[in-house]
mmCIF file of C-alpha atoms and ligand atoms in Angstrom:
data_model
loop_
_atom_site.group_PDB
_atom_site.id
_atom_site.type_symbol
_atom_site.label_atom_id
_atom_site.label_comp_id
_atom_site.label_asym_id
_atom_site.label_seq_id
_atom_site.Cartn_x
_atom_site.Cartn_y
_atom_site.Cartn_z
ATOM 1 C CA MET A 1 -2.396 -15.723 -21.781
ATOM 2 C CA ARG A 2 0.751 -13.660 -22.206
ATOM 3 C CA ILE A 3 0.422 -9.877 -21.905
ATOM 4 C CA ASP A 4 3.265 -7.584 -22.954
ATOM 5 C CA ILE A 5 3.098 -3.924 -21.948
ATOM 6 C CA ALA A 6 5.105 -1.314 -23.866
ATOM 7 C CA THR A 7 5.252 1.959 -21.914
ATOM 8 C CA LEU A 8 7.492 4.907 -21.086
ATOM 9 C CA PHE A 9 6.396 4.603 -17.451
ATOM 10 C CA PRO A 10 6.785 0.970 -16.354
ATOM 11 C CA GLY A 11 6.851 2.098 -12.715
ATOM 12 C CA MET A 12 3.135 2.935 -12.946
ATOM 13 C CA PHE A 13 2.353 -0.800 -13.194
ATOM 14 C CA GLU A 14 4.380 -2.083 -10.289
ATOM 15 C CA SER A 15 1.911 -1.767 -7.431
ATOM 16 C CA TYR A 16 -0.971 -2.802 -9.689
ATOM 17 C CA LEU A 17 0.771 -5.984 -10.811
ATOM 18 C CA SER A 18 1.432 -7.028 -7.222
ATOM 19 C CA GLU A 19 -2.279 -6.717 -6.345
ATOM 20 C CA SER A 20 -3.755 -9.925 -4.928
ATOM 21 C CA ILE A 21 -5.932 -11.610 -7.576
ATOM 22 C CA LEU A 22 -3.502 -10.755 -10.334
ATOM 23 C CA GLU A 23 -0.405 -11.720 -8.381
ATOM 24 C CA ASN A 24 -2.059 -15.038 -7.593
ATOM 25 C CA ALA A 25 -2.885 -15.646 -11.283
ATOM 26 C CA ILE A 26 0.694 -14.798 -12.245
ATOM 27 C CA SER A 27 2.150 -17.098 -9.583
ATOM 28 C CA ARG A 28 -0.103 -19.929 -10.822
ATOM 29 C CA ASP A 29 1.166 -19.206 -14.371
ATOM 30 C CA LEU A 30 -2.372 -18.562 -15.697
ATOM 31 C CA ILE A 31 -1.173 -15.143 -16.927
ATOM 32 C CA GLN A 32 2.335 -14.032 -17.853
ATOM 33 C CA ILE A 33 2.918 -10.280 -17.819
ATOM 34 C CA LYS A 34 6.064 -8.723 -19.303
ATOM 35 C CA LEU A 35 6.794 -5.020 -18.882
ATOM 36 C CA HIS A 36 8.918 -3.239 -21.484
ATOM 37 C CA ASN A 37 10.336 0.242 -21.207
ATOM 38 C CA MET A 38 9.980 1.750 -24.692
ATOM 39 C CA ARG A 39 12.872 4.062 -23.909
ATOM 40 C CA ASP A 40 15.187 1.057 -24.264
ATOM 41 C CA TRP A 41 14.573 1.434 -28.011
ATOM 42 C CA ALA A 42 15.687 5.083 -28.079
ATOM 43 C CA HIS A 43 19.154 4.682 -29.508
ATOM 44 C CA ASP A 44 20.401 8.297 -29.534
ATOM 45 C CA LYS A 45 22.370 9.796 -26.691
ATOM 46 C CA HIS A 46 19.413 11.770 -25.297
ATOM 47 C CA ASN A 47 17.077 8.735 -25.427
ATOM 48 C CA THR A 48 14.567 10.708 -27.490
ATOM 49 C CA MET A 49 11.184 9.022 -27.902
ATOM 50 C CA ASP A 50 9.158 11.974 -29.151
ATOM 51 C CA ASP A 51 9.488 15.064 -31.321
ATOM 52 C CA ARG A 52 7.534 18.181 -32.322
ATOM 53 C CA PRO A 53 4.717 17.662 -34.824
ATOM 54 C CA PHE A 54 5.315 18.506 -38.490
ATOM 55 C CA GLY A 55 3.056 21.413 -39.403
ATOM 56 C CA GLY A 56 3.318 22.852 -35.907
ATOM 57 C CA GLY A 57 0.960 22.691 -32.968
ATOM 58 C CA PRO A 58 1.143 21.875 -29.304
ATOM 59 C CA GLY A 59 2.572 18.772 -27.700
ATOM 60 C CA MET A 60 4.932 16.084 -28.827
ATOM 61 C CA VAL A 61 4.491 13.029 -31.031
ATOM 62 C CA LEU A 62 5.883 9.532 -30.386
ATOM 63 C CA LYS A 63 8.450 8.686 -33.063
ATOM 64 C CA VAL A 64 7.777 5.948 -35.611
ATOM 65 C CA ASP A 65 11.443 4.842 -35.717
ATOM 66 C CA ARG A 66 11.368 4.168 -31.967
ATOM 67 C CA VAL A 67 7.946 2.633 -31.449
ATOM 68 C CA VAL A 68 7.806 0.288 -34.475
ATOM 69 C CA PRO A 69 11.161 -1.435 -33.754
ATOM 70 C CA CYS A 70 10.172 -1.682 -30.103
ATOM 71 C CA VAL A 71 6.886 -3.474 -30.859
ATOM 72 C CA GLU A 72 8.527 -5.721 -33.462
ATOM 73 C CA ALA A 73 11.224 -6.722 -30.957
ATOM 74 C CA ILE A 74 8.543 -7.504 -28.364
ATOM 75 C CA GLN A 75 6.615 -9.567 -30.931
ATOM 76 C CA ALA A 76 9.757 -11.602 -31.636
ATOM 77 C CA MET A 77 10.126 -12.519 -27.942
ATOM 78 C CA ASP A 78 7.471 -15.221 -28.266
ATOM 79 C CA ALA A 79 6.314 -17.570 -31.034
ATOM 80 C CA ARG A 80 2.755 -16.251 -30.717
ATOM 81 C CA PRO A 81 2.427 -13.006 -32.736
ATOM 82 C CA GLY A 82 -0.235 -11.632 -30.380
ATOM 83 C CA ARG A 83 -2.803 -8.921 -30.941
ATOM 84 C CA VAL A 84 -1.341 -5.411 -30.741
ATOM 85 C CA VAL A 85 -3.676 -3.120 -28.785
ATOM 86 C CA MET A 86 -2.966 0.606 -28.892
ATOM 87 C CA LEU A 87 -4.419 2.606 -26.005
ATOM 88 C CA THR A 88 -5.657 5.906 -27.393
ATOM 89 C CA PRO A 89 -8.673 8.189 -26.950
ATOM 90 C CA GLN A 90 -9.251 7.758 -30.727
ATOM 91 C CA GLY A 91 -9.926 4.021 -30.410
ATOM 92 C CA ARG A 92 -13.172 2.054 -30.276
ATOM 93 C CA THR A 93 -14.682 2.213 -26.807
ATOM 94 C CA LEU A 94 -13.949 -0.641 -24.432
ATOM 95 C CA THR A 95 -17.103 -2.556 -23.426
ATOM 96 C CA GLN A 96 -17.602 -5.954 -21.828
ATOM 97 C CA ARG A 97 -18.119 -7.258 -25.398
ATOM 98 C CA VAL A 98 -14.633 -6.071 -26.361
ATOM 99 C CA VAL A 99 -13.214 -7.483 -23.116
ATOM 100 C CA GLU A 100 -14.741 -10.891 -23.955
ATOM 101 C CA GLU A 101 -13.185 -10.717 -27.421
ATOM 102 C CA LEU A 102 -9.727 -9.849 -26.041
ATOM 103 C CA SER A 103 -9.933 -12.610 -23.459
ATOM 104 C CA THR A 104 -9.922 -15.241 -26.239
ATOM 105 C CA GLU A 105 -6.442 -14.187 -27.452
ATOM 106 C CA ASP A 106 -3.375 -16.163 -26.401
ATOM 107 C CA ARG A 107 -1.243 -13.009 -26.348
ATOM 108 C CA LEU A 108 -1.882 -9.254 -26.090
ATOM 109 C CA ILE A 109 0.683 -6.513 -26.664
ATOM 110 C CA LEU A 110 -0.544 -3.320 -24.999
ATOM 111 C CA LEU A 111 1.014 -0.183 -26.442
ATOM 112 C CA CYS A 112 0.679 2.857 -24.166
ATOM 113 C CA GLY A 113 0.951 6.325 -25.645
ATOM 114 C CA ARG A 114 1.869 9.589 -23.962
ATOM 115 C CA TYR A 115 2.114 13.162 -25.175
ATOM 116 C CA GLU A 116 -0.147 14.230 -28.064
ATOM 117 C CA GLY A 117 -0.106 10.816 -29.657
ATOM 118 C CA PHE A 118 1.566 8.434 -32.054
ATOM 119 C CA ASP A 119 2.997 9.247 -35.485
ATOM 120 C CA GLN A 120 0.235 7.985 -37.821
ATOM 121 C CA ARG A 121 2.710 5.667 -39.558
ATOM 122 C CA ILE A 122 2.935 3.633 -36.340
ATOM 123 C CA VAL A 123 -0.759 2.881 -36.773
ATOM 124 C CA ASP A 124 -0.407 2.246 -40.514
ATOM 125 C CA ILE A 125 2.494 -0.179 -40.079
ATOM 126 C CA LEU A 126 1.431 -2.081 -36.948
ATOM 127 C CA GLN A 127 -2.336 -1.987 -37.662
ATOM 128 C CA PRO A 128 -3.144 -2.217 -33.967
ATOM 129 C CA ASP A 129 -6.568 -2.655 -32.443
ATOM 130 C CA GLU A 130 -7.028 0.952 -31.206
ATOM 131 C CA ILE A 131 -8.953 1.056 -27.939
ATOM 132 C CA SER A 132 -10.181 3.920 -25.734
ATOM 133 C CA ILE A 133 -11.581 3.339 -22.258
ATOM 134 C CA GLY A 134 -14.157 6.115 -22.544
ATOM 135 C CA ASP A 135 -14.908 9.626 -23.662
ATOM 136 C CA TYR A 136 -12.537 11.587 -21.461
ATOM 137 C CA VAL A 137 -8.867 12.411 -21.793
ATOM 138 C CA LEU A 138 -6.093 10.742 -19.800
ATOM 139 C CA ASN A 139 -2.429 11.683 -19.669
ATOM 140 C CA GLY A 140 -1.498 8.406 -21.306
ATOM 141 C CA GLY A 141 -2.559 4.864 -22.077
ATOM 142 C CA GLU A 142 -1.160 3.268 -18.908
ATOM 143 C CA VAL A 143 -4.348 3.455 -16.856
ATOM 144 C CA GLY A 144 -6.257 2.130 -19.878
ATOM 145 C CA ALA A 145 -3.852 -0.805 -20.127
ATOM 146 C CA MET A 146 -4.505 -1.615 -16.469
ATOM 147 C CA VAL A 147 -8.248 -1.461 -17.114
ATOM 148 C CA ILE A 148 -7.849 -3.964 -19.950
ATOM 149 C CA ILE A 149 -5.704 -6.311 -17.861
ATOM 150 C CA ASP A 150 -8.106 -6.071 -14.924
ATOM 151 C CA SER A 151 -11.226 -6.780 -16.971
ATOM 152 C CA VAL A 152 -9.712 -9.464 -19.252
ATOM 153 C CA MET A 153 -8.104 -11.355 -16.373
ATOM 154 C CA ARG A 154 -11.517 -11.976 -14.777
ATOM 155 C CA LEU A 155 -12.525 -14.016 -17.845
ATOM 156 C CA ILE A 156 -9.456 -16.268 -17.993
ATOM 157 C CA PRO A 157 -10.413 -19.751 -16.766
ATOM 158 C CA ASP A 158 -9.479 -20.462 -13.124
ATOM 159 C CA VAL A 159 -8.236 -16.915 -12.362
ATOM 160 C CA LEU A 160 -11.252 -16.225 -10.159
ATOM 161 C CA GLY A 161 -12.399 -18.720 -7.571
ATOM 162 C CA ASP A 162 -16.057 -19.824 -7.520
ATOM 163 C CA GLU A 163 -16.683 -17.117 -4.947
ATOM 164 C CA GLU A 164 -15.753 -14.362 -7.377
ATOM 165 C CA SER A 165 -17.055 -16.043 -10.545
ATOM 166 C CA ALA A 166 -17.501 -13.654 -13.467
ATOM 167 C CA SER A 167 -20.349 -15.606 -15.089
ATOM 168 C CA THR A 168 -23.058 -13.472 -13.514
ATOM 169 C CA ASP A 169 -21.284 -10.121 -13.905
ATOM 170 C CA SER A 170 -23.283 -7.169 -15.168
ATOM 171 C CA PHE A 171 -22.685 -6.429 -18.875
ATOM 172 C CA SER A 172 -21.544 -9.990 -19.611
ATOM 173 C CA ALA A 173 -23.263 -11.905 -22.418
ATOM 174 C CA GLY A 174 -26.640 -12.964 -21.115
ATOM 175 C CA ASN A 175 -26.764 -10.341 -18.392
ATOM 176 C CA ARG A 176 -27.696 -6.823 -19.288
ATOM 177 C CA LEU A 177 -28.829 -5.908 -15.777
ATOM 178 C CA LEU A 178 -27.087 -4.100 -12.963
ATOM 179 C CA GLU A 179 -26.419 -6.098 -9.813
ATOM 180 C CA GLU A 180 -29.067 -6.133 -7.096
ATOM 181 C CA ASP A 181 -28.644 -4.332 -3.757
ATOM 182 C CA GLN A 182 -26.591 -6.342 -1.262
ATOM 183 C CA TYR A 183 -26.789 -6.482 2.528
ATOM 184 C CA THR A 184 -24.877 -8.125 5.341
ATOM 185 C CA ARG A 185 -24.968 -7.889 9.123
ATOM 186 C CA PRO A 186 -26.091 -6.019 11.156
ATOM 187 C CA ARG A 187 -29.792 -6.415 10.365
ATOM 188 C CA GLU A 188 -30.460 -2.865 11.448
ATOM 189 C CA TYR A 189 -28.212 0.191 11.389
ATOM 190 C CA ARG A 190 -29.248 3.745 12.299
ATOM 191 C CA GLY A 191 -32.876 2.767 11.883
ATOM 192 C CA ARG A 192 -32.356 1.223 8.433
ATOM 193 C CA SER A 193 -33.386 -2.416 8.169
ATOM 194 C CA VAL A 194 -32.431 -5.101 5.695
ATOM 195 C CA PRO A 195 -35.405 -5.975 3.414
ATOM 196 C CA GLU A 196 -37.515 -8.537 5.303
ATOM 197 C CA ILE A 197 -37.619 -11.031 2.377
ATOM 198 C CA LEU A 198 -33.836 -11.524 2.463
ATOM 199 C CA LEU A 199 -34.149 -12.797 6.035
ATOM 200 C CA SER A 200 -37.135 -15.052 5.262
ATOM 201 C CA GLY A 201 -35.168 -18.118 4.151
ATOM 202 C CA ASP A 202 -37.632 -18.520 1.241
ATOM 203 C CA HIS A 203 -35.297 -18.979 -1.738
ATOM 204 C CA GLY A 204 -38.051 -18.614 -4.317
ATOM 205 C CA LEU A 205 -39.195 -15.290 -2.880
ATOM 206 C CA ILE A 206 -35.608 -14.093 -2.484
ATOM 207 C CA GLU A 207 -34.849 -14.819 -6.140
ATOM 208 C CA GLU A 208 -38.030 -12.946 -7.177
ATOM 209 C CA TRP A 209 -36.987 -9.955 -5.046
ATOM 210 C CA ARG A 210 -33.502 -9.932 -6.570
ATOM 211 C CA LYS A 211 -34.838 -10.077 -10.119
ATOM 212 C CA THR A 212 -37.245 -7.218 -9.489
ATOM 213 C CA ASN A 213 -34.537 -5.206 -7.752
ATOM 214 C CA ARG A 214 -32.141 -5.666 -10.703
ATOM 215 C CA ARG A 215 -34.807 -4.650 -13.213
ATOM 216 C CA LEU A 216 -36.014 -1.574 -11.313
ATOM 217 C CA LYS A 217 -32.455 -0.437 -10.639
ATOM 218 C CA THR A 218 -31.445 -0.884 -14.266
ATOM 219 C CA PHE A 219 -34.576 0.921 -15.484
ATOM 220 C CA ALA A 220 -33.931 3.842 -13.125
ATOM 221 C CA ARG A 221 -30.212 4.228 -13.742
ATOM 222 C CA ARG A 222 -29.308 2.707 -17.107
ATOM 223 C CA PRO A 223 -32.529 2.268 -19.117
ATOM 224 C CA GLU A 224 -30.532 2.036 -22.365
ATOM 225 C CA LEU A 225 -29.180 -1.343 -21.198
ATOM 226 C CA LEU A 226 -32.700 -2.778 -21.312
ATOM 227 C CA PHE A 227 -33.245 -1.708 -24.910
ATOM 228 C CA GLU A 228 -29.827 -2.372 -26.449
ATOM 229 C CA ASP A 229 -29.961 -5.096 -29.079
ATOM 230 C CA GLU A 230 -26.295 -6.069 -28.742
ATOM 231 C CA PRO A 231 -25.516 -8.770 -27.664
ATOM 232 C CA PRO A 232 -28.187 -11.385 -28.518
ATOM 233 C CA PHE A 233 -30.020 -11.794 -25.255
ATOM 234 C CA GLU A 234 -29.634 -15.336 -23.971
ATOM 235 C CA SER A 235 -30.450 -15.633 -20.324
ATOM 236 C CA ASN A 236 -27.846 -17.966 -18.855
ATOM 237 C CA ARG A 237 -28.102 -16.533 -15.388
ATOM 238 C CA THR A 238 -28.235 -19.334 -12.898
ATOM 239 C CA ARG A 239 -28.807 -17.566 -9.618
HETATM 240 CL CL1 LIG B 1 -6.626 4.464 -23.627
HETATM 241 N N1 LIG B 1 -5.563 6.877 -23.469
HETATM 242 C C1 LIG B 1 -5.643 8.206 -23.289
HETATM 243 N N2 LIG B 1 -4.526 8.939 -23.344
HETATM 244 N N3 LIG B 1 -6.777 8.847 -23.073
HETATM 245 C C2 LIG B 1 -7.886 8.095 -23.019
HETATM 246 C C3 LIG B 1 -7.877 6.702 -23.190
HETATM 247 C C4 LIG B 1 -6.673 6.116 -23.415
HETATM 248 N N4 LIG B 1 -9.140 6.238 -23.076
HETATM 249 C C5 LIG B 1 -9.877 7.311 -22.842
HETATM 250 N N5 LIG B 1 -9.139 8.426 -22.815
#
């Protein structure tokens, strides 16, 4: 998969992109990530990307005659047109379902906004998939773009090793349960012991305990997950 990022703050991505799993996937050519500074498409002498809103009001608006040519130029850099994703608090909310959908694309173009938002004609012309990462306000779309990259990358074949396999992740198709409690050594710490069953070596009993733990935890913390009808529940959990 190729991912293009259009942003006014490319520096925000640098340390993230050199993080281990991602860097490894990039070096194995499973993912190609191209950063683009939108300001390169500001052709006036002050490199203006934004302007005051018509009709008045606070904040600044990203200019249509900067952003549209920028995205079109990025699109032309590869034969695959790609899906344009606009990061905005007005978008549909990102869920694991949406992540699964995005992970099937061969190319994503992530468009990060700043300021008050985008001129509406940018949306009308580019018809992007508008995505929000949740009901809170961020200073811009950059963190949202990283969330998309981070979650989508896990679903690209061979990016994760068997150890980190995503197939049993919470929220994935066929698993609507939170993960069970995990323990490692020492067996006892400050008077708190690891549940006896996990030390028993009885794999049947251990699997029963894990299932019960996942269900009780989900019921206590996120009961709505147990009663959601989307997606069709097909239990493909193997562990
Ligand atoms: Cl993607 N961008 C901004 N600016 N705020 C957000 C968001 C994105 N998702 C939630 N809030």
